[in-house]
CSV table of C-alpha atoms and ligand atoms in Angstrom, one decimal:
chain,number,residue,atom,x,y,z
A,18,MET,CA,-11.3,93.1,76.9
A,19,VAL,CA,-11.4,93.8,73.2
A,20,VAL,CA,-12.6,90.8,71.1
A,21,ALA,CA,-9.6,90.1,68.9
A,22,VAL,CA,-10.8,86.9,67.1
A,23,LYS,CA,-14.3,86.5,65.6
A,24,ILE,CA,-15.5,83.2,64.8
A,25,LEU,CA,-18.5,82.6,62.8
A,26,GLY,CA,-20.5,79.4,63.7
A,27,LEU,CA,-22.4,77.6,61.1
A,28,SER,CA,-24.9,74.7,62.0
A,29,GLY,CA,-25.9,72.5,59.2
A,30,SER,CA,-29.1,71.7,61.0
A,31,LEU,CA,-32.2,73.9,61.2
A,32,ARG,CA,-33.7,71.8,64.0
A,33,ARG,CA,-34.7,73.7,67.0
A,34,ASP,CA,-33.1,71.2,69.3
A,35,SER,CA,-30.1,70.6,67.0
A,36,ALA,CA,-27.1,68.7,68.6
A,37,HIS,CA,-24.9,70.8,66.3
A,38,SER,CA,-26.2,74.1,67.4
A,39,ALA,CA,-25.9,73.0,70.9
A,40,VAL,CA,-22.2,72.1,70.4
A,41,LEU,CA,-21.6,75.5,68.9
A,42,ARG,CA,-23.3,77.1,71.9
A,43,THR,CA,-21.1,75.1,74.2
A,44,VAL,CA,-18.0,76.3,72.4
A,45,ALA,CA,-19.2,79.9,72.6
A,46,GLU,CA,-19.5,79.8,76.4
A,47,GLN,CA,-15.9,78.5,77.0
A,48,LEU,CA,-14.0,80.8,74.9
A,49,PRO,CA,-11.6,83.3,76.4
A,50,ALA,CA,-12.8,86.9,76.5
A,51,SER,CA,-10.6,87.9,73.5
A,52,VAL,CA,-12.5,85.4,71.2
A,53,ALA,CA,-16.2,85.6,70.3
A,54,LEU,CA,-18.3,83.1,68.3
A,55,LEU,CA,-21.4,84.3,66.6
A,56,LEU,CA,-23.9,81.5,65.6
A,57,TYR,CA,-25.3,82.4,62.1
A,58,GLU,CA,-28.7,81.0,61.2
A,59,LEU,CA,-29.1,79.4,57.7
A,60,HIS,CA,-32.9,79.5,57.6
A,61,GLU,CA,-33.2,82.2,55.0
A,62,VAL,CA,-30.7,81.0,52.6
A,63,PRO,CA,-32.4,80.1,49.2
A,64,PRO,CA,-31.6,77.0,47.2
A,65,TYR,CA,-28.7,77.6,45.0
A,66,ASN,CA,-29.5,78.9,41.5
A,67,GLU,CA,-26.8,80.0,39.3
A,68,ASP,CA,-29.3,82.2,37.4
A,69,LEU,CA,-29.7,84.3,40.6
A,70,ASP,CA,-25.8,84.3,41.2
A,71,GLY,CA,-25.1,87.3,39.0
A,72,SER,CA,-24.5,91.0,39.9
A,73,ALA,CA,-27.3,91.1,42.3
A,74,PRO,CA,-27.6,87.9,44.4
A,75,PRO,CA,-30.4,87.4,47.0
A,76,ALA,CA,-30.0,89.6,50.1
A,77,ALA,CA,-29.7,86.5,52.3
A,78,VAL,CA,-26.7,85.3,50.3
A,79,LEU,CA,-25.0,88.7,50.4
A,80,ALA,CA,-25.5,88.7,54.1
A,81,LEU,CA,-24.0,85.2,54.5
A,82,ARG,CA,-21.0,86.0,52.3
A,83,GLU,CA,-20.5,89.3,54.2
A,84,ALA,CA,-20.6,87.4,57.6
A,85,VAL,CA,-18.0,85.0,56.5
A,86,HIS,CA,-15.9,88.0,55.3
A,87,ARG,CA,-16.2,89.8,58.5
A,88,ALA,CA,-15.2,86.6,60.5
A,89,ASP,CA,-11.6,85.8,61.4
A,90,ALA,CA,-12.4,82.0,61.4
A,91,VAL,CA,-15.3,79.7,60.8
A,92,LEU,CA,-16.5,76.7,63.0
A,93,ILE,CA,-18.8,74.3,60.9
A,94,GLY,CA,-21.0,71.6,62.3
A,95,SER,CA,-23.0,69.3,60.1
A,96,PRO,CA,-25.4,66.6,60.6
A,97,GLU,CA,-24.8,63.4,58.7
A,98,TYR,CA,-28.0,62.9,56.3
A,99,ASN,CA,-27.7,59.5,54.4
A,100,HIS,CA,-24.0,59.3,54.6
A,101,GLY,CA,-23.4,63.0,53.5
A,102,MET,CA,-23.4,66.6,54.9
A,103,SER,CA,-26.8,68.2,55.3
A,104,GLY,CA,-28.3,69.7,52.1
A,105,VAL,CA,-28.9,73.0,54.0
A,106,LEU,CA,-25.0,73.2,54.7
A,107,LYS,CA,-24.0,72.2,51.2
A,108,ASN,CA,-26.3,74.7,49.7
A,109,ALA,CA,-25.0,77.4,51.9
A,110,LEU,CA,-21.3,76.4,51.0
A,111,ASP,CA,-22.2,76.5,47.3
A,112,TRP,CA,-23.4,80.1,47.7
A,113,ILE,CA,-20.3,81.0,49.7
A,114,SER,CA,-18.1,79.5,47.2
A,115,ARG,CA,-18.9,82.1,44.6
A,116,PRO,CA,-17.9,84.3,42.9
A,117,HIS,CA,-15.5,81.6,41.5
A,118,GLY,CA,-12.0,82.5,42.7
A,119,LYS,CA,-13.4,85.2,45.0
A,120,SER,CA,-15.1,83.3,47.8
A,121,THR,CA,-14.9,84.9,51.2
A,122,LEU,CA,-14.0,81.5,52.5
A,123,THR,CA,-11.0,81.0,50.6
A,124,GLY,CA,-7.9,81.2,52.7
A,125,LYS,CA,-10.0,81.6,55.9
A,126,PRO,CA,-9.2,79.3,58.9
A,127,VAL,CA,-11.9,76.7,59.3
A,128,LEU,CA,-12.7,73.8,61.7
A,129,THR,CA,-15.3,71.3,61.3
A,130,PHE,CA,-17.0,68.7,63.3
A,131,THR,CA,-19.9,66.3,63.1
A,132,ALA,CA,-22.2,64.7,65.6
A,133,SER,CA,-24.6,61.7,65.4
A,134,PRO,CA,-26.7,59.5,67.8
A,135,ALA,CA,-24.7,56.7,65.9
A,136,PHE,CA,-21.4,55.5,67.2
A,137,THR,CA,-19.9,56.6,63.8
A,138,GLY,CA,-20.6,60.3,64.6
A,139,GLY,CA,-21.2,61.4,61.2
A,140,VAL,CA,-17.7,60.5,60.0
A,141,ARG,CA,-18.8,60.1,56.3
A,142,ALA,CA,-20.4,63.7,56.3
A,143,HIS,CA,-17.2,64.9,58.0
A,144,GLN,CA,-15.0,63.6,55.2
A,145,GLN,CA,-17.4,65.0,52.5
A,146,LEU,CA,-17.4,68.4,54.2
A,147,ASN,CA,-13.6,68.6,54.3
A,148,GLU,CA,-13.6,67.7,50.6
A,149,THR,CA,-16.0,70.5,49.7
A,150,LEU,CA,-13.9,72.9,51.8
A,151,THR,CA,-10.8,71.8,49.9
A,152,ALA,CA,-12.5,72.8,46.6
A,153,ILE,CA,-13.2,76.1,48.1
A,154,GLN,CA,-9.6,76.4,49.4
A,155,ALA,CA,-10.5,77.2,52.8
A,156,MET,CA,-7.6,77.0,55.3
A,157,GLN,CA,-8.6,73.8,57.4
A,158,VAL,CA,-7.1,73.2,60.7
A,159,ALA,CA,-4.8,70.3,60.6
A,160,TYR,CA,-6.4,68.2,63.4
A,161,PRO,CA,-7.8,64.6,63.7
A,162,GLN,CA,-11.4,64.6,62.7
A,163,ILE,CA,-13.9,65.9,65.3
A,164,VAL,CA,-16.8,63.4,65.2
A,165,ILE,CA,-19.0,63.1,68.2
A,166,GLY,CA,-20.6,59.7,68.4
A,167,SER,CA,-23.7,58.7,70.5
A,168,VAL,CA,-24.3,62.4,70.8
A,169,THR,CA,-27.8,62.1,72.4
A,170,SER,CA,-26.2,60.8,75.7
A,171,LYS,CA,-23.5,63.5,75.6
A,172,LEU,CA,-26.0,66.5,75.7
A,173,GLU,CA,-27.8,67.9,78.6
A,174,GLY,CA,-29.9,71.1,78.8
A,175,GLY,CA,-28.8,72.0,75.2
A,176,ARG,CA,-25.1,71.8,76.0
A,177,LEU,CA,-22.3,69.3,75.3
A,178,VAL,CA,-21.6,67.8,78.7
A,179,ASP,CA,-19.2,64.8,77.7
A,180,GLU,CA,-15.7,65.9,79.2
A,181,ALA,CA,-13.7,63.9,76.8
A,182,ALA,CA,-15.6,65.1,73.6
A,183,ASN,CA,-15.5,68.7,74.8
A,184,ALA,CA,-11.8,68.7,75.7
A,185,PHE,CA,-11.1,67.2,72.1
A,186,LEU,CA,-13.4,69.8,70.5
A,187,MET,CA,-11.9,72.6,72.4
A,188,ASP,CA,-8.4,71.7,71.7
A,189,GLY,CA,-9.4,71.9,68.0
A,190,VAL,CA,-10.9,75.3,68.6
A,191,ARG,CA,-7.8,76.4,70.2
A,192,ARG,CA,-5.7,75.5,67.1
A,193,LEU,CA,-8.3,77.3,65.1
A,194,VAL,CA,-7.6,80.5,67.0
A,195,GLN,CA,-3.8,79.8,66.8
A,196,LEU,CA,-4.2,79.6,62.8
A,197,VAL,CA,-5.8,83.1,63.0
A,198,ASP,CA,-3.1,84.5,65.2
A,199,ASN,CA,-0.3,83.1,62.9
A,200,ARG,CA,-2.0,84.4,59.7
A,201,PRO,CA,0.3,86.8,57.8
A,202,ALA,CA,-1.1,90.4,58.3
B,328,LIG,C1,-32.8,62.5,56.6
B,328,LIG,C2,-32.0,61.9,57.6
B,328,LIG,C3,-31.1,61.2,57.3
B,328,LIG,C4,-30.1,60.7,58.3
B,328,LIG,N1,-28.9,60.0,58.0
B,328,LIG,C5,-28.0,59.6,59.0
B,328,LIG,C6,-26.8,59.0,58.6
B,328,LIG,O1,-26.6,58.6,57.5
B,328,LIG,N2,-25.9,58.8,59.5
B,328,LIG,C7,-26.1,59.0,60.8
B,328,LIG,O2,-25.2,59.0,61.6
B,328,LIG,N3,-27.2,59.8,61.1
B,328,LIG,C8,-28.3,59.9,60.3
B,328,LIG,N4,-29.4,60.6,60.7
B,328,LIG,C9,-29.6,61.0,62.1
B,328,LIG,C10,-28.9,62.3,62.4
B,328,LIG,O3,-27.5,62.1,62.8
B,328,LIG,C11,-29.6,63.1,63.7
B,328,LIG,O4,-30.9,63.3,63.3
B,328,LIG,C12,-28.8,64.2,64.1
B,328,LIG,O5,-29.3,64.5,65.5
B,328,LIG,C13,-29.0,65.4,63.3
B,328,LIG,O6,-28.3,66.5,63.8
B,328,LIG,P1,-29.0,67.8,64.5
B,328,LIG,O7,-29.4,67.1,66.0
B,328,LIG,O8,-28.0,68.8,64.7
B,328,LIG,O9,-30.3,68.1,64.0
B,328,LIG,C14,-30.3,61.1,59.7
B,328,LIG,C15,-31.4,61.9,60.1
B,328,LIG,C16,-32.3,62.3,59.0
B,328,LIG,C17,-33.3,63.3,59.5
């Protein structure tokens, strides 16, 4: 089966045992054969510096922008740090948002989720993340916010094992793929 839809997975956590990376891996394993999810590491992305964002940006930034360009859709998970999205993710999105008016994320179908050990599930970071994506003019999936509360008890062996949370998430992913399918050629 040919892969028809390529999803880029971005985790806003660099932590080895990250819940967000675990959720992305769980999604990847449940996709139909025609859809693939590639988990992209943000470890190498330097702090945003407009002085470096000219005609020759850092190689890690070019690679990140190219990965977004090549993807049909993007699935983003962010931790909530002090009521906001992680600095790692915001930094990556700031790089991706440029050059101004030519971001590879503009018009791209995007779905977002947050997870947290708290019952609030990172909902404040989720709101902020969606606001930033609005600034970049990404094509956000119209879907209720995917926030996974008490995530620690919903993970096992590096996978999301909570049936309700997983079903809700996967329905969002299905709509993300649908958005790609309905995109004008
Ligand atoms: C600096 C810091 C700030 C945090 N602030 C919040 C917060 O405001 N709200 C929340 O729900 N969890 C907060 N947490 C807990 C994170 O939700 C938790 O560490 C989560 O597992 C991080 O995601 P990860 O597992 O993908 O690394 C914070 C954690 C850290 C390290």
